[in-house]
Short mmCIF file of C-alpha atoms in Angstrom, two decimals:
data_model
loop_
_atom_site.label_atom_id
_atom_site.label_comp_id
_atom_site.label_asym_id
_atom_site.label_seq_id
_atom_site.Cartn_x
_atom_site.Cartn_y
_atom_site.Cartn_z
CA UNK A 1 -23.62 -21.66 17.14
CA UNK A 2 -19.78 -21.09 17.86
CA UNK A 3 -17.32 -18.21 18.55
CA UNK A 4 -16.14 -16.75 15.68
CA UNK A 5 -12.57 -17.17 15.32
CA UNK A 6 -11.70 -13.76 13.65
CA UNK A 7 -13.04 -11.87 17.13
CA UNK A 8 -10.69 -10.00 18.69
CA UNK A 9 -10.33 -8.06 22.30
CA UNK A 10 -8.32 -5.19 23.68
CA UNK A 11 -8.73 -4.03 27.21
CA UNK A 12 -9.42 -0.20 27.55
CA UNK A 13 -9.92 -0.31 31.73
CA UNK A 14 -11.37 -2.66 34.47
CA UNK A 15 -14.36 -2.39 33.51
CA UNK A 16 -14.19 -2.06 29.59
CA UNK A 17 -13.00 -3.70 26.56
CA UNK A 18 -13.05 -3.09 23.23
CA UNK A 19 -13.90 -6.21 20.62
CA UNK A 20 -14.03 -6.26 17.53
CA UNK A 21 -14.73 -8.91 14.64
CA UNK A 22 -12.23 -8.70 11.86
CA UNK A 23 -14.45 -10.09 9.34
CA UNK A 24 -17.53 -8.62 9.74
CA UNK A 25 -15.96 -5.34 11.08
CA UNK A 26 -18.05 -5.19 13.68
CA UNK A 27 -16.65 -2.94 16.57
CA UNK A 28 -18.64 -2.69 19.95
CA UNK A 29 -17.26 -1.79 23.85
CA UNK A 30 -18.96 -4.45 26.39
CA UNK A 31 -18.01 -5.35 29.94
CA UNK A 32 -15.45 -8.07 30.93
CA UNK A 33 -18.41 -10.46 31.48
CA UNK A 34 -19.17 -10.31 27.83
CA UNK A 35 -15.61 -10.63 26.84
CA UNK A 36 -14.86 -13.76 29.05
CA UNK A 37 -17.28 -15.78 27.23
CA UNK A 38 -16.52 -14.65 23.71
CA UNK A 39 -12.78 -15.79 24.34
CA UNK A 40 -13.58 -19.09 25.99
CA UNK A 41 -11.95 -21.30 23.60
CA UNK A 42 -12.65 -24.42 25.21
CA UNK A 43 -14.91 -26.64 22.91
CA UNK A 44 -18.01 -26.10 25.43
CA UNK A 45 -19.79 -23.22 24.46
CA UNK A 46 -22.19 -23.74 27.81
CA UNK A 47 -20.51 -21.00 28.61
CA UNK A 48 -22.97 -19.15 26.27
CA UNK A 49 -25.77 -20.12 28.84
CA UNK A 50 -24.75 -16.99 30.99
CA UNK A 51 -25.23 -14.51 28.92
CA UNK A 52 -28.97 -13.37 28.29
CA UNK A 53 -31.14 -14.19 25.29
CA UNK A 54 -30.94 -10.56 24.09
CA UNK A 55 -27.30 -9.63 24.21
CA UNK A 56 -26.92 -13.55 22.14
CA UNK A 57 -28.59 -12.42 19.24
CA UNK A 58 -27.16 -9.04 19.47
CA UNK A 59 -23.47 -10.90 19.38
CA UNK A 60 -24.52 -13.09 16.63
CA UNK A 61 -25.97 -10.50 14.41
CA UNK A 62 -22.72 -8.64 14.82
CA UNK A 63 -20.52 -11.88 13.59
CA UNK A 64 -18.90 -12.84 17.27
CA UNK A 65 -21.34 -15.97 17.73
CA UNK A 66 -21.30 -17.77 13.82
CA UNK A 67 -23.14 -20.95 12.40
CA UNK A 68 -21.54 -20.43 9.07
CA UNK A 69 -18.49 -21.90 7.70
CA UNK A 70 -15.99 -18.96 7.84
CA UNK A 71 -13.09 -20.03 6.03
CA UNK A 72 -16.02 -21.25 3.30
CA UNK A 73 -16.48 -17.69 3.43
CA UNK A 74 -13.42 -16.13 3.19
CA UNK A 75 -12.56 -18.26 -0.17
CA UNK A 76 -15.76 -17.37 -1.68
CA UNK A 77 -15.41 -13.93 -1.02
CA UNK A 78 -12.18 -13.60 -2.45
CA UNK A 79 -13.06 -15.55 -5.46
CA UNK A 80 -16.51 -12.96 -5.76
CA UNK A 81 -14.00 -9.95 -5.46
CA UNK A 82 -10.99 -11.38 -7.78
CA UNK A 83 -14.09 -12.00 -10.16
CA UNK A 84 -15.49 -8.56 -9.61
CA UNK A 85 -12.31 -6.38 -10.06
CA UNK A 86 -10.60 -7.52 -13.15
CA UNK A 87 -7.69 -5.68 -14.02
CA UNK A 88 -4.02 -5.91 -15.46
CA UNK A 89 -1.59 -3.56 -13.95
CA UNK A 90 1.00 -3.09 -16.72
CA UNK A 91 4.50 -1.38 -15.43
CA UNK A 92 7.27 -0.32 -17.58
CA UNK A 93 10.86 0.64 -16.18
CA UNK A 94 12.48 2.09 -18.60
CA UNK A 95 16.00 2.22 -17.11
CA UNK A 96 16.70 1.62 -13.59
CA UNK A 97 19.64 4.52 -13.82
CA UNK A 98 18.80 7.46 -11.85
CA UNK A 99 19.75 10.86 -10.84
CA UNK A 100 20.26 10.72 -7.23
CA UNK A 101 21.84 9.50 -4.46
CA UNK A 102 19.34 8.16 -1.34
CA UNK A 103 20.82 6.26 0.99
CA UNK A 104 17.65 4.00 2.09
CA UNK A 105 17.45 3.54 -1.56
CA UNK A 106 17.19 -0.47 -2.61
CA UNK A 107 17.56 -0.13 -5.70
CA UNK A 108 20.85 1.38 -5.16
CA UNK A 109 22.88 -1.32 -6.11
CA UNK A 110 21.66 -1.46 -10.01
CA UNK A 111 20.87 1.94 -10.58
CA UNK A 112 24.62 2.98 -12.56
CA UNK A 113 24.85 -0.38 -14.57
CA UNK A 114 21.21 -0.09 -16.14
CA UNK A 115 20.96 -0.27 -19.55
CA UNK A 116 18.15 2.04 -20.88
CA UNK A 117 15.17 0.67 -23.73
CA UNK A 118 15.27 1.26 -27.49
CA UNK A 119 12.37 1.51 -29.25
CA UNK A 120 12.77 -1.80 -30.31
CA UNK A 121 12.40 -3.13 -27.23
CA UNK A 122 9.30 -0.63 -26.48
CA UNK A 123 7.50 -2.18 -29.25
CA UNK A 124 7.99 -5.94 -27.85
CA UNK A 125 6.46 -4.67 -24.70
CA UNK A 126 3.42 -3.36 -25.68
CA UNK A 127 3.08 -6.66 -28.31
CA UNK A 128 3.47 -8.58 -25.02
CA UNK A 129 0.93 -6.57 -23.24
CA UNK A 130 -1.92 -6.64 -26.13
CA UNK A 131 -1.25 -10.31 -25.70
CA UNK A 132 -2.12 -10.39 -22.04
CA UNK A 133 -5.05 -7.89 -22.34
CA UNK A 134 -6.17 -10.31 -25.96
CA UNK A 135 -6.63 -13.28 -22.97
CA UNK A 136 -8.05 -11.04 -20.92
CA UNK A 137 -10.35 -9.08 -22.79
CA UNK A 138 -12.35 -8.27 -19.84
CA UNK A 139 -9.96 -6.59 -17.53
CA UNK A 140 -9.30 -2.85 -16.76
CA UNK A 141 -5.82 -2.16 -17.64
CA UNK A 142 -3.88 0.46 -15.58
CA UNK A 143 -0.35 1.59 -16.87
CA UNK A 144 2.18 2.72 -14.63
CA UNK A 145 5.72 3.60 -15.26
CA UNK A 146 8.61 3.08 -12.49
CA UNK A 147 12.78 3.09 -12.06
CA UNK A 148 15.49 4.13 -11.71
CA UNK A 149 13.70 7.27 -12.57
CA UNK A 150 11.55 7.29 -15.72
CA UNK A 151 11.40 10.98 -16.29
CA UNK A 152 15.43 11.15 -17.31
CA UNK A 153 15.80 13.68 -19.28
CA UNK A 154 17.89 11.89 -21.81
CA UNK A 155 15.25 8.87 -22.60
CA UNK A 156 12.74 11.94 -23.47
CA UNK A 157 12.01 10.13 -27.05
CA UNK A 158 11.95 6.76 -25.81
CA UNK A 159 9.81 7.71 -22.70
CA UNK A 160 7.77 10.01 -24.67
CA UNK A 161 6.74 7.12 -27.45
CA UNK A 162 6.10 4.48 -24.69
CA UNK A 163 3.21 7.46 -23.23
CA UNK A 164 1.83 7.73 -26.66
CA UNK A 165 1.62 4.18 -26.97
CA UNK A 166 -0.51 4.05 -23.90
CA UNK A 167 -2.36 6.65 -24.57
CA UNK A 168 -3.46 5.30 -27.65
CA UNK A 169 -4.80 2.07 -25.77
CA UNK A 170 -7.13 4.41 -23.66
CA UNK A 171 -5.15 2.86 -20.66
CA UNK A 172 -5.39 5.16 -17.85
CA UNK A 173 -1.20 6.32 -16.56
CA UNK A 174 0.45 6.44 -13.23
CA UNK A 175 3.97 7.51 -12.16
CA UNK A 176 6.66 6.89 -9.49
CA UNK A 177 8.89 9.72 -10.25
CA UNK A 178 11.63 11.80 -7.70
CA UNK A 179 10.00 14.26 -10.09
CA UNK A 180 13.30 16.52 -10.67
CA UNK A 181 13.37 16.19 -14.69
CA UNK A 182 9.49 16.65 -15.18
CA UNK A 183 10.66 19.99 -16.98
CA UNK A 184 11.64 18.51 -19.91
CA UNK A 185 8.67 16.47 -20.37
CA UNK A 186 6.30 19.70 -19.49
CA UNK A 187 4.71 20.48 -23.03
CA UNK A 188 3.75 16.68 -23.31
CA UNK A 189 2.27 16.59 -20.17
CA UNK A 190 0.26 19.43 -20.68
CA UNK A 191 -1.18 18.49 -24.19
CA UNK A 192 -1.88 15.05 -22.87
CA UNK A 193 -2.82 15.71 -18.60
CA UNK A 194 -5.78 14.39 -18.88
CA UNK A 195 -4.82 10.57 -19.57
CA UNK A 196 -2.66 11.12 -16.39
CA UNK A 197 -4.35 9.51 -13.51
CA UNK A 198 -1.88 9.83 -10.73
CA UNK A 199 2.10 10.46 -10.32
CA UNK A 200 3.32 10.38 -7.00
CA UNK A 201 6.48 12.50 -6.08
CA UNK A 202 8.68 12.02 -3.25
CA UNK A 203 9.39 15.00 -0.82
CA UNK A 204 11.12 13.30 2.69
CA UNK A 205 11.19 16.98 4.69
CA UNK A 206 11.62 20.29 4.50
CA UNK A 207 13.98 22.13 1.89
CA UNK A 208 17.15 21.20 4.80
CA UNK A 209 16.02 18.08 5.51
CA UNK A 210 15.04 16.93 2.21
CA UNK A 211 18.51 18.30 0.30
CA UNK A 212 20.01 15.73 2.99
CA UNK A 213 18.29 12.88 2.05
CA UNK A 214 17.48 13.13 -1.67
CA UNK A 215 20.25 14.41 -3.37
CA UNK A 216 22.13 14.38 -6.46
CA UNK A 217 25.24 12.75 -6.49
CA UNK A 218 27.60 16.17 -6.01
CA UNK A 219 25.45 16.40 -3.00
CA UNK A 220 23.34 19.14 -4.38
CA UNK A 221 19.74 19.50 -2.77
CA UNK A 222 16.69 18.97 -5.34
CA UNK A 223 13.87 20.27 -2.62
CA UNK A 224 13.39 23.46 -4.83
CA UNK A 225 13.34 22.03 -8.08
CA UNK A 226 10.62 19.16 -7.55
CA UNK A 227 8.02 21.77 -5.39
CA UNK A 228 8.57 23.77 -8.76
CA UNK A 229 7.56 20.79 -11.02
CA UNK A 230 4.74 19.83 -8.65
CA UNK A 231 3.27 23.32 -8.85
CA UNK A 232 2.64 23.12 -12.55
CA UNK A 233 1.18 19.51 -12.27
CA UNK A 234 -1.26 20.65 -10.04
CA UNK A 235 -1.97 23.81 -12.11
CA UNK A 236 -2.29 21.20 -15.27
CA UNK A 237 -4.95 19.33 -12.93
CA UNK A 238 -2.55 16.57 -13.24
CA UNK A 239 -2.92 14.21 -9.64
CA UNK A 240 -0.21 14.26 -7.44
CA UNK A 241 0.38 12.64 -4.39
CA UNK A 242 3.46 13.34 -2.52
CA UNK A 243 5.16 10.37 -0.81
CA UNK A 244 6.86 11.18 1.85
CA UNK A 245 9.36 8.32 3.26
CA UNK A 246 9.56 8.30 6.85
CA UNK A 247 12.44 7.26 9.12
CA UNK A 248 12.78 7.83 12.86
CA UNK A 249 14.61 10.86 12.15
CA UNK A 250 12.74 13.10 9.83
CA UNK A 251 9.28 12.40 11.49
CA UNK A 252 9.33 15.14 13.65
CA UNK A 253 9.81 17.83 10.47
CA UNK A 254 6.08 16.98 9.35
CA UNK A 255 4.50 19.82 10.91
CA UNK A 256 6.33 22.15 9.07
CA UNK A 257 5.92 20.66 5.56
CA UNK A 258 2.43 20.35 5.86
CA UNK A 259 2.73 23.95 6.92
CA UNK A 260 4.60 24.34 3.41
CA UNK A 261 2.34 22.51 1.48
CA UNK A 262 -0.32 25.11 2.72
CA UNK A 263 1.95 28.17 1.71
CA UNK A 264 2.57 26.69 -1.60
CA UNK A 265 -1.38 26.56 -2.06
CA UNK A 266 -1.46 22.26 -2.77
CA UNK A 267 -3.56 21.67 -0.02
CA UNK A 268 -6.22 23.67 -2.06
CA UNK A 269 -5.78 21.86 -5.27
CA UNK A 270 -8.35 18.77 -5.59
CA UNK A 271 -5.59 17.42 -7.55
CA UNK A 272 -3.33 16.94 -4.46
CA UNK A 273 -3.10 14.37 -1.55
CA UNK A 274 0.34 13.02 0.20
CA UNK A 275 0.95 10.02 2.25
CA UNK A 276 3.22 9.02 4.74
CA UNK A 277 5.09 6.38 3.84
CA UNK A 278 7.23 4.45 6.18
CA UNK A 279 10.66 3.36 5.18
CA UNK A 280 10.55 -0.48 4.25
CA UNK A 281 12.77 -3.53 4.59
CA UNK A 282 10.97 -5.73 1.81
CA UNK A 283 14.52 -8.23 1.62
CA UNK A 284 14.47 -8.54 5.08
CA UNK A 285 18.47 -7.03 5.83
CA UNK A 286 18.03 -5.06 9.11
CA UNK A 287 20.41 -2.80 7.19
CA UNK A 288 17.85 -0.36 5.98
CA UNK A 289 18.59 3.18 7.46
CA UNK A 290 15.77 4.93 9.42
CA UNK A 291 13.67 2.08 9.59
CA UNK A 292 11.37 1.40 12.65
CA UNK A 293 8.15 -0.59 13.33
CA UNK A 294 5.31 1.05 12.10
CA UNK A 295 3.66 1.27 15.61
CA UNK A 296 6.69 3.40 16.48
CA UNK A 297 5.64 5.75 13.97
CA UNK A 298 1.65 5.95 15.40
CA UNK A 299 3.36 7.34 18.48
CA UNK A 300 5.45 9.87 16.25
CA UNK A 301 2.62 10.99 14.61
CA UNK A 302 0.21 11.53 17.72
CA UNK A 303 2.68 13.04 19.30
CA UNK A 304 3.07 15.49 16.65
CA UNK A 305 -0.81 16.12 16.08
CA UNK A 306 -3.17 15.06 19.18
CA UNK A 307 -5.98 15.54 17.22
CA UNK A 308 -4.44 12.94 13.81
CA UNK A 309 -8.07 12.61 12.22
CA UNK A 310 -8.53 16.67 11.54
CA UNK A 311 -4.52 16.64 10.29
CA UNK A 312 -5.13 13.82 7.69
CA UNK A 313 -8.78 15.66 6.43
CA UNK A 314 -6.55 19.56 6.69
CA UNK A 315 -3.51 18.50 4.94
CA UNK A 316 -5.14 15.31 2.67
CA UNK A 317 -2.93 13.00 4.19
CA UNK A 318 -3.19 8.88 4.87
CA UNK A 319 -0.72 6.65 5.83
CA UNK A 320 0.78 3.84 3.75
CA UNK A 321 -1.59 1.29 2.09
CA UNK A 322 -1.00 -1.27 4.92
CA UNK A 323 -1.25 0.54 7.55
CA UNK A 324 -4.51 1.85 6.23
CA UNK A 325 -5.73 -0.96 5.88
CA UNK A 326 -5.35 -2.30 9.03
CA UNK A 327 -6.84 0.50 10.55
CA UNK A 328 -9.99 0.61 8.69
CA UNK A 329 -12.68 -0.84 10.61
CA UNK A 330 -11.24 1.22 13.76
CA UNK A 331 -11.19 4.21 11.90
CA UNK A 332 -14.57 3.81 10.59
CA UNK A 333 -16.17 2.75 13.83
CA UNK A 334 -14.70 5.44 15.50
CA UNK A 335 -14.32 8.41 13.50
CA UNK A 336 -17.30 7.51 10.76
CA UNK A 337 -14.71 7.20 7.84
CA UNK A 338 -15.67 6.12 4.25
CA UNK A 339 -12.83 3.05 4.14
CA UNK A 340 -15.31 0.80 1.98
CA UNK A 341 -12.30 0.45 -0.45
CA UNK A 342 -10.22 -1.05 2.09
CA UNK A 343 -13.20 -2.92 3.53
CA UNK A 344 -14.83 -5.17 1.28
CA UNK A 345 -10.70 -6.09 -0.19
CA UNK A 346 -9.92 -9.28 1.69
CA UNK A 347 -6.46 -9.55 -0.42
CA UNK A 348 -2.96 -8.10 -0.13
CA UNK A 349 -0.58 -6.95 -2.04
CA UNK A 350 -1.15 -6.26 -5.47
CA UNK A 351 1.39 -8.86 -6.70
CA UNK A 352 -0.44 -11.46 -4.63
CA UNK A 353 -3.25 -11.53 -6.61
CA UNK A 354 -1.62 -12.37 -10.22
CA UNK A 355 -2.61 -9.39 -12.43
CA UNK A 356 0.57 -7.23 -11.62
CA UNK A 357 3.03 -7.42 -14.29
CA UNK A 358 6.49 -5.17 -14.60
CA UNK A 359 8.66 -5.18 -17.77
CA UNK A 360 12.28 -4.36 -16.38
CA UNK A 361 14.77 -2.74 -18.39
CA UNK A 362 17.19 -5.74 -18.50
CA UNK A 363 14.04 -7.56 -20.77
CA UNK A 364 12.94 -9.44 -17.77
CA UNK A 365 9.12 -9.62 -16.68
CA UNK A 366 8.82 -9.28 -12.35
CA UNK A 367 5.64 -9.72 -10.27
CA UNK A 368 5.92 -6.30 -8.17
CA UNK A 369 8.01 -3.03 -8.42
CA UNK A 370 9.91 -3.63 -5.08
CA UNK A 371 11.81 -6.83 -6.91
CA UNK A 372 12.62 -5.15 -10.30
CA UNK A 373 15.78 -5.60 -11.06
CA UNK A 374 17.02 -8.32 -9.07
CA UNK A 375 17.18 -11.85 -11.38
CA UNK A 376 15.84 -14.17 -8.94
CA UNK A 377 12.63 -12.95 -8.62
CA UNK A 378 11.84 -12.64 -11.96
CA UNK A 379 9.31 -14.81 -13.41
CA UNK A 380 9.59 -14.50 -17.26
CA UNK A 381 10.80 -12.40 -20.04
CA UNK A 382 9.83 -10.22 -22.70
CA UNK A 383 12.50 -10.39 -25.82
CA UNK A 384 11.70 -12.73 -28.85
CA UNK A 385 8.21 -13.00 -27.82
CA UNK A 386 6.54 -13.16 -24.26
CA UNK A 387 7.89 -16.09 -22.21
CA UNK A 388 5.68 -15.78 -18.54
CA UNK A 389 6.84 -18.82 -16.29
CA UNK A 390 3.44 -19.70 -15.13
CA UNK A 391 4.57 -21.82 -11.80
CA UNK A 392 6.89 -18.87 -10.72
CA UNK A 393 4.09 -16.25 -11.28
CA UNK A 394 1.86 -18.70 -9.21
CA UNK A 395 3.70 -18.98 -6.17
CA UNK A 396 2.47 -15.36 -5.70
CA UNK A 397 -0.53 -16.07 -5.30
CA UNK A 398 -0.43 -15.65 -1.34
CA UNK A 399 -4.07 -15.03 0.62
CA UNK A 400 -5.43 -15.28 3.77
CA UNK A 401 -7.05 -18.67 2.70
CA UNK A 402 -3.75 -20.23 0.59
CA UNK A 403 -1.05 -18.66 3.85
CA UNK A 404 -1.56 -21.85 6.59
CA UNK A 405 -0.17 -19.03 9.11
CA UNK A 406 -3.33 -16.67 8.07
CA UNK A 407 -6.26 -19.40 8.25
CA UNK A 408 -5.50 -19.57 12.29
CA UNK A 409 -5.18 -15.80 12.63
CA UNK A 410 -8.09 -13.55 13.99
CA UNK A 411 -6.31 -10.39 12.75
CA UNK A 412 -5.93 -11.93 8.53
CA UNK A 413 -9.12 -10.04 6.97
CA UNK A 414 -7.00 -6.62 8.37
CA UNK A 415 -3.56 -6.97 6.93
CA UNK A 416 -4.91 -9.36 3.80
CA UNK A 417 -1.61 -11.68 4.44
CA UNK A 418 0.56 -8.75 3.97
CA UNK A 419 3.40 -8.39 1.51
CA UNK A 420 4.72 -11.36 -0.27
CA UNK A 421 8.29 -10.17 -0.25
CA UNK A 422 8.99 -10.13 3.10
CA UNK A 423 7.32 -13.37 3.85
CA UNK A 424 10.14 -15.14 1.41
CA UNK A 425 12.92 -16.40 1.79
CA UNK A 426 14.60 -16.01 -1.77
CA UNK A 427 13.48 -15.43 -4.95
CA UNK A 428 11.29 -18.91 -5.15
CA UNK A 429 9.35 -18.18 -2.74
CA UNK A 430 10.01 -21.99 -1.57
CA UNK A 431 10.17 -20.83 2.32
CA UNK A 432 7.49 -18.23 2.21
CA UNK A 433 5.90 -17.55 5.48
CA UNK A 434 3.58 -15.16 5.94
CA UNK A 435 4.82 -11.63 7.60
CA UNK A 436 2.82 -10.23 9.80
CA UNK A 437 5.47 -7.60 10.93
CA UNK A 438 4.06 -5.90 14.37
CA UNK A 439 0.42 -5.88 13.44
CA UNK A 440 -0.35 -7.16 16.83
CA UNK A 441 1.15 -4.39 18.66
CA UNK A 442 0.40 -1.50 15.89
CA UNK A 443 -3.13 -2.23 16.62
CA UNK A 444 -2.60 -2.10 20.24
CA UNK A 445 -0.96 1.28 19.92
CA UNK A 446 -3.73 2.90 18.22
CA UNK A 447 -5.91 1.51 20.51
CA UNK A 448 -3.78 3.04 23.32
CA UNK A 449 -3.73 6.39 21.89
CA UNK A 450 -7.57 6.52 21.85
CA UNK A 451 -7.97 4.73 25.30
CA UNK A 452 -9.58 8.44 26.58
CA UNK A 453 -11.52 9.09 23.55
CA UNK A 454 -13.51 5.11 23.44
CA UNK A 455 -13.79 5.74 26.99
CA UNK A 456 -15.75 8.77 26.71
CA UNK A 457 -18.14 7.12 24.73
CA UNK A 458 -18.42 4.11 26.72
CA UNK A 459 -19.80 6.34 29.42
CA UNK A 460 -22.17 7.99 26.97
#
């Protein structure tokens, strides 16, 4: 019997800690005397002797004392869940022009020079893609269309026919749209909603704050336009989730466009949900305007609302998929949440896992959404047949078992390894080391907001 090595501590007072195992999820509050031994990582374990017989097997059943072979355990559990959730994620850009201006944009540099798909070009896609899902017969396939903006209303016929062809598959459709051309596409939408899984829409604030940050390029507001066009999606019991991209600035506007979600009746739909989304840095610049460590935002947000858990179930909020997920076992131990999803997924991104694929509009093939566009991350093409550069796609295959930096880390099962992106270097992924951005101190944070609240229950 050994300590585990995925346990980790966080002191609460004198006379309390927190600890919690990362890989079994386990999440219990025990006295310092408890704690000292279970971080005693000299190789004697004698120190196991002081502890009584009970509170031994109590440790071990909860997955801080192990006999097994964890990082056996690990691999096979990704290997059961890879096996267990087969699935092609198909994404088609079909121009990365768009109609606005934001400035944290990174796709801003490619947006004007884009050329846009001909049906041509449409069909080789989907030819491609029945070749994928032919090899894979036993995968789910999930379609999902991406920018620039999709919705333009100029590539109507072109966007249009590449719907159709999905729909014809039966493959279930997602959307990343800034949602302001949805008009034209309305009677489509309607005759077809219910092939529409999910589109998410971006609002970043209220109508003044919003106008500021996603406008058009003669600096004309879109706030009104896009609440319009999310109003009949919801009333077409199409899914919508509205993204909103936090900065250090516009955090403190939340209260009152939740409060505007309410007066605009979404938060009564079962068709809506939003998410916070903070503003990322994926390419690594530091040049990326309003972004901040995402324990900077915890503090924001329980600033805003002391009481975060009955915000998120009032207003149908959650915070991006990382921080979610790091947060899981907290949240469940704490507040009793259903996080399963996040729980039994010991992976990351979704590009990490190989089943991701994004035709670009310049006839390249990429391995996520956050590097369309840009020629040194792509890892194929798509014109005169499918051409998928099997090494390149391999080198993102990044998990907490492959990452050298993840098999010594106590916190991997939480963050899954993280995003592949910002663990490289260029667009080989030759220096990739894993990024664990400030996991470390976003758990802290969270812990340190609830200090009073685990407390309390300690004393229970």
């Amino acid at each position: 019997m050994r300590l585990s090595k995925y346990n980790y501590k966080h002191r609460l007072s004198d006379d309390v800690l927190l600890i919690m195992n990362t890989l079994t999820g386990a999440v219990d509050l025990v006295e310092p005397k408890v704690a000292r031994v279970l971080f005693n990582r000299s190789s004697d374990t004698s120190a196991l002797n002081d502890l009584d017989p009970e509170t031994r097997t109590l440790l071990k059943s909860r997955g801080y004392l192990t006999d097994m072979s964890e990082e056996q355990y690990v691999r096979e559990s990704l290997e059961t869940y890879y096996r267990s959730h087969p699935a092609l994620q198909f994404t088609i850009c079909p121009t990365y022009k768009c109609n606005l201006a934001c400035p944290y944009c990174f796709q801003s540099d490619i947006h004007q020079d884009s050329p846009t798909l001909d049906l041509a070009q449409i069909n080789e896609i989907f030819q491609a893609m029945d070749q994928m899902v032919h090899l894979k017969p036993e995968a789910a396939v999930q379609f999902e269309l991406f920018g620039g903006e999709p919705f333009l209303a100029r590539n109507q016929s072109q966007v249009e026919y590449i719907l159709q062809q999905a729909i014809e598959r039966s493959w279930p459709i997602l959307s990343i749209t800034n949602g302001t051309e949805l008009g034209a596409y309305f009677p489509f939408l309607q005759k077809h909603s219910a092939h529409f899984r999910h589109m998410q829409i971006t609002l970043d604030g209220p109508k003044e704050i919003h106008d500021q940050l996603r406008k058009y390029r003669n600096n004309s507001g879109s706030y009104d336009l896009i609440c319009s066009n999310i109003t009949f999606l919801l009333e077409h019991h199409i899914p919508v989730t509205v993204r909103i991209n936090t900065g250090r600035e516009n955090v403190r506007h939340l209260p009152e466009m939740f409060a505007g979600f309410e007066r605009l009746q979404w938060t009564s739909s079962p068709d809506f949900s939003c998410q916070i989304a903070p503003i990322n840095d994926n390419f690594n610049t530091g040049k990326v305007a309003g972004f901040q460590p995402e324990s900077d935002l915890l503090k924001q947000l329980h600033l805003l609302f002391p009481d975060w858990e009955a915000t998120r179930r009032r207003y149908k909020v959650s915070l991006g998929y990382f921080m979610e997920k790091k947060l899981r076992i907290l949240r469940k131990a704490m507040f009793d949440t259903d996080d399963d999803h996040y729980y039994f997924d010991l992976s990351g991104c979704s590009a990490s896992k190989r089943h991701n694929l994004v035709f670009g509009a310049d006839g390249r093939l990429y391995p996520c959404v956050e590097t369309v566009g840009f020629p040194d991350y792509s890892i194929g093409s798509y014109l005169q047949g499918l051409h998928l550069d099997e090494e390149k796609w391999q080198r993102w295959h990044r998990d907490i078992v492959v990452n050298d930096k993840c098999r010594h880390c106590n916190l991997a099962p939480l963050c899954g390894g993280g995003c592949v992106l910002k663990g490289s270097r260029d667009g080989e992924l030759r220096d990739f080391e894993s990024n664990c951005s400030d996991t470390r101190q976003y758990l802290k944070t969270y812990l340190d907001l609830h200090r009073d609240r685990l407390l309390e229950s300690y004393c229970q």
